[in-house]
PDB file of C-alpha atoms in Angstrom:
ATOM      1  CA  MET A  19       0.993  12.289  -5.174  1.00 85.00           C
ATOM      2  CA  SER A  20       2.600  15.211  -6.986  1.00 93.00           C
ATOM      3  CA  PHE A  21       5.012  17.939  -6.019  1.00 94.00           C
ATOM      4  CA  ASP A  22       1.974  20.221  -5.664  1.00 94.00           C
ATOM      5  CA  ASP A  23       1.292  18.245  -2.477  1.00 96.00           C
ATOM      6  CA  PHE A  24       4.572  19.430  -0.912  1.00 95.00           C
ATOM      7  CA  ILE A  25       3.633  22.926   0.231  1.00 95.00           C
ATOM      8  CA  GLY A  26       5.748  23.195   3.388  1.00 94.00           C
ATOM      9  CA  GLU A  27       8.809  25.397   3.630  1.00 91.00           C
ATOM     10  CA  PRO A  28      12.006  23.416   2.879  1.00 91.00           C
ATOM     11  CA  GLU A  29      14.261  22.919   5.868  1.00 83.00           C
ATOM     12  CA  ILE A  30      17.938  23.746   5.817  1.00 85.00           C
ATOM     13  CA  SER A  31      19.354  20.254   5.595  1.00 77.00           C
ATOM     14  CA  SER A  32      21.053  17.951   3.156  1.00 77.00           C
ATOM     15  CA  ALA A  33      17.739  16.270   2.348  1.00 85.00           C
ATOM     16  CA  ALA A  34      16.095  16.966  -1.001  1.00 91.00           C
ATOM     17  CA  ALA A  35      12.596  16.445   0.393  1.00 93.00           C
ATOM     18  CA  ALA A  36      10.642  15.338   3.426  1.00 93.00           C
ATOM     19  CA  SER A  37       7.236  13.714   3.600  1.00 95.00           C
ATOM     20  CA  ALA A  38       5.319  14.254   6.829  1.00 96.00           C
ATOM     21  CA  ILE A  39       3.389  11.008   7.112  1.00 97.00           C
ATOM     22  CA  ASN A  40       1.606   9.553  10.120  1.00 95.00           C
ATOM     23  CA  ILE A  41      -0.572   6.591  10.882  1.00 97.00           C
ATOM     24  CA  GLU A  42      -3.624   7.991  12.635  1.00 97.00           C
ATOM     25  CA  TYR A  43      -6.664   6.534  14.302  1.00 97.00           C
ATOM     26  CA  GLU A  44     -10.172   7.737  14.961  1.00 97.00           C
ATOM     27  CA  ILE A  45     -12.924   6.184  17.052  1.00 96.00           C
ATOM     28  CA  ILE A  46     -15.837   6.156  14.634  1.00 96.00           C
ATOM     29  CA  SER A  47     -18.416   4.566  16.910  1.00 96.00           C
ATOM     30  CA  GLN A  48     -18.753   3.483  20.490  1.00 93.00           C
ATOM     31  CA  SER A  49     -21.800   1.989  22.181  1.00 93.00           C
ATOM     32  CA  ILE A  50     -22.517   2.942  25.757  1.00 90.00           C
ATOM     33  CA  TRP A  51     -24.883  -0.058  25.939  1.00 93.00           C
ATOM     34  CA  THR A  52     -22.721  -2.877  24.594  1.00 92.00           C
ATOM     35  CA  GLY A  53     -19.254  -1.371  24.881  1.00 91.00           C
ATOM     36  CA  LYS A  54     -18.565  -2.170  21.230  1.00 96.00           C
ATOM     37  CA  ILE A  55     -16.108   0.142  19.550  1.00 97.00           C
ATOM     38  CA  LYS A  56     -15.053   0.748  15.942  1.00 97.00           C
ATOM     39  CA  ILE A  57     -11.732   2.363  15.147  1.00 97.00           C
ATOM     40  CA  LYS A  58     -10.553   3.621  11.764  1.00 98.00           C
ATOM     41  CA  ILE A  59      -6.821   3.547  11.026  1.00 98.00           C
ATOM     42  CA  LYS A  60      -5.386   5.496   8.097  1.00 98.00           C
ATOM     43  CA  ALA A  61      -2.171   6.846   6.659  1.00 98.00           C
ATOM     44  CA  ASN A  62      -2.102  10.621   6.514  1.00 97.00           C
ATOM     45  CA  PHE A  63       0.132  12.818   4.346  1.00 97.00           C
ATOM     46  CA  ASN A  64       0.486  16.299   5.826  1.00 97.00           C
ATOM     47  CA  LYS A  65       0.926  18.684   2.884  1.00 97.00           C
ATOM     48  CA  GLU A  66       1.754  21.675   5.094  1.00 97.00           C
ATOM     49  CA  LYS A  67       4.692  19.908   6.742  1.00 96.00           C
ATOM     50  CA  SER A  68       5.950  18.116   3.618  1.00 96.00           C
ATOM     51  CA  TRP A  69       8.453  19.880   1.406  1.00 95.00           C
ATOM     52  CA  ALA A  70      10.762  19.426  -1.571  1.00 95.00           C
ATOM     53  CA  LYS A  71      13.623  21.651  -2.640  1.00 94.00           C
ATOM     54  CA  PRO A  72      12.910  22.997  -6.143  1.00 93.00           C
ATOM     55  CA  GLU A  73      16.342  22.081  -7.535  1.00 93.00           C
ATOM     56  CA  PHE A  74      15.801  18.393  -6.686  1.00 92.00           C
ATOM     57  CA  LYS A  75      12.258  17.942  -7.965  1.00 93.00           C
ATOM     58  CA  ASN A  76      12.229  15.062 -10.446  1.00 92.00           C
ATOM     59  CA  LEU A  77      10.306  11.848 -11.009  1.00 91.00           C
ATOM     60  CA  GLN A  78      12.896   9.772  -9.155  1.00 91.00           C
ATOM     61  CA  LEU A  79      12.489  11.856  -5.997  1.00 92.00           C
ATOM     62  CA  LEU A  80       8.717  11.813  -6.313  1.00 93.00           C
ATOM     63  CA  ALA A  81       8.734   8.017  -6.663  1.00 91.00           C
ATOM     64  CA  HIS A  82      10.871   7.748  -3.542  1.00 93.00           C
ATOM     65  CA  GLU A  83       8.522   9.941  -1.521  1.00 94.00           C
ATOM     66  CA  GLN A  84       5.519   8.022  -2.881  1.00 94.00           C
ATOM     67  CA  GLY A  85       7.243   4.887  -1.587  1.00 93.00           C
ATOM     68  CA  HIS A  86       7.235   6.348   1.920  1.00 95.00           C
ATOM     69  CA  PHE A  87       3.486   6.946   1.702  1.00 97.00           C
ATOM     70  CA  ASP A  88       2.856   3.488   0.241  1.00 96.00           C
ATOM     71  CA  ILE A  89       4.704   1.949   3.191  1.00 96.00           C
ATOM     72  CA  ALA A  90       2.526   3.951   5.578  1.00 98.00           C
ATOM     73  CA  GLN A  91      -0.625   2.736   3.841  1.00 98.00           C
ATOM     74  CA  ILE A  92       0.493  -0.888   4.086  1.00 97.00           C
ATOM     75  CA  PHE A  93       1.203  -0.530   7.795  1.00 98.00           C
ATOM     76  CA  ALA A  94      -2.122   1.269   8.326  1.00 98.00           C
ATOM     77  CA  ILE A  95      -3.923  -1.700   6.738  1.00 98.00           C
ATOM     78  CA  TYR A  96      -1.887  -4.100   8.885  1.00 98.00           C
ATOM     79  CA  MET A  97      -2.731  -2.098  12.002  1.00 98.00           C
ATOM     80  CA  GLN A  98      -6.429  -1.933  11.038  1.00 98.00           C
ATOM     81  CA  ARG A  99      -6.584  -5.715  10.762  1.00 98.00           C
ATOM     82  CA  LYS A 100      -4.842  -6.192  14.096  1.00 97.00           C
ATOM     83  CA  VAL A 101      -7.128  -3.650  15.789  1.00 97.00           C
ATOM     84  CA  ASN A 102     -10.228  -5.265  14.255  1.00 97.00           C
ATOM     85  CA  ASN A 103      -9.145  -8.642  15.641  1.00 96.00           C
ATOM     86  CA  GLU A 104      -8.061  -7.515  19.108  1.00 96.00           C
ATOM     87  CA  ILE A 105     -10.025  -4.383  19.992  1.00 96.00           C
ATOM     88  CA  LYS A 106     -13.737  -5.123  20.147  1.00 95.00           C
ATOM     89  CA  THR A 107     -14.867  -3.106  23.166  1.00 95.00           C
ATOM     90  CA  SER A 108     -14.067   0.103  24.993  1.00 94.00           C
ATOM     91  CA  GLN A 109     -12.448  -2.014  27.670  1.00 94.00           C
ATOM     92  CA  ASP A 110     -10.179  -3.639  25.042  1.00 95.00           C
ATOM     93  CA  PHE A 111      -9.338  -0.176  23.768  1.00 95.00           C
ATOM     94  CA  HIS A 112      -8.203   1.011  27.178  1.00 95.00           C
ATOM     95  CA  LYS A 113      -6.236  -2.161  27.922  1.00 96.00           C
ATOM     96  CA  LYS A 114      -4.682  -3.008  24.550  1.00 96.00           C
ATOM     97  CA  PHE A 115      -4.894  -0.281  21.938  1.00 97.00           C
ATOM     98  CA  GLN A 116      -1.789   1.699  22.862  1.00 96.00           C
ATOM     99  CA  ILE A 117       0.269  -1.493  23.049  1.00 97.00           C
ATOM    100  CA  VAL A 118      -0.914  -2.631  19.598  1.00 97.00           C
ATOM    101  CA  TYR A 119      -0.456   0.844  18.124  1.00 97.00           C
ATOM    102  CA  ASP A 120       3.050   1.293  19.554  1.00 97.00           C
ATOM    103  CA  GLN A 121       4.203  -2.159  18.451  1.00 97.00           C
ATOM    104  CA  ILE A 122       3.085  -1.710  14.858  1.00 97.00           C
ATOM    105  CA  TYR A 123       4.182   1.936  14.708  1.00 96.00           C
ATOM    106  CA  ASN A 124       7.677   0.872  15.815  1.00 96.00           C
ATOM    107  CA  GLU A 125       7.749  -1.760  13.060  1.00 97.00           C
ATOM    108  CA  TYR A 126       6.574   0.913  10.606  1.00 97.00           C
ATOM    109  CA  PHE A 127       9.281   3.349  11.720  1.00 95.00           C
ATOM    110  CA  GLU A 128      11.986   0.671  11.383  1.00 97.00           C
ATOM    111  CA  PHE A 129      10.708  -0.248   7.913  1.00 95.00           C
ATOM    112  CA  GLN A 130      10.800   3.407   6.804  1.00 95.00           C
ATOM    113  CA  ASN A 131      14.412   3.653   8.005  1.00 94.00           C
ATOM    114  CA  LYS A 132      15.315   0.445   6.178  1.00 94.00           C
ATOM    115  CA  TYR A 133      13.729   1.861   3.005  1.00 93.00           C
ATOM    116  CA  GLU A 134      15.951   4.947   3.319  1.00 90.00           C
ATOM    117  CA  ILE A 135      19.055   2.808   3.772  1.00 89.00           C
ATOM    118  CA  ASP A 136      18.190   0.272   1.051  1.00 88.00           C
ATOM    119  CA  THR A 137      17.552   2.988  -1.537  1.00 88.00           C
ATOM    120  CA  ASN A 138      20.322   5.301  -0.315  1.00 80.00           C
ATOM    121  CA  ARG A 139      17.641   7.926   0.327  1.00 75.00           C
ATOM    122  CA  GLY A 140      16.270   7.376  -3.174  1.00 65.00           C
ATOM    123  CA  SER A 141      19.549   7.956  -5.000  1.00 66.00           C
ATOM    124  CA  ASP A 142      20.223   4.268  -5.747  1.00 65.00           C
ATOM    125  CA  VAL A 143      18.098   4.176  -8.893  1.00 64.00           C
ATOM    126  CA  PRO A 144      18.226   0.392  -9.555  1.00 67.00           C
ATOM    127  CA  LYS A 145      17.184  -0.414  -5.979  1.00 68.00           C
ATOM    128  CA  GLN A 146      14.574   2.355  -5.978  1.00 66.00           C
ATOM    129  CA  ASP A 147      13.110   1.006  -9.217  1.00 65.00           C
ATOM    130  CA  MET A 148      12.870  -2.492  -7.739  1.00 64.00           C
ATOM    131  CA  ILE A 149      10.751  -1.325  -4.813  1.00 66.00           C
TER     132      ILE A 149
END
């Protein structure tokens, strides 16, 4: 990740930067004969919606924003494992997927908020360096 990846228009706020990150899924295969389904989970960084104010661009801020993406990747891997174990068929997908997705996405969202608090939005350098 570099500041070249932050091409969105900065918002009027007290924040120095914002990373638009989501955990997305895609059905990559589905058998009409067996009902088997394969789902791919991934973290996605949206360059067009991510921004950084020029006067705050420095390595410390970049490391903080990279941390947000790293957290998303970890949760995407966690979600992929859970989906692989619990969602085997189209029927499983319809019954369980949204529940699994919502549960892990809520954990992810809480973890991102804790990261913001623990690092004081990236301005607590010693804590930021430890993460």
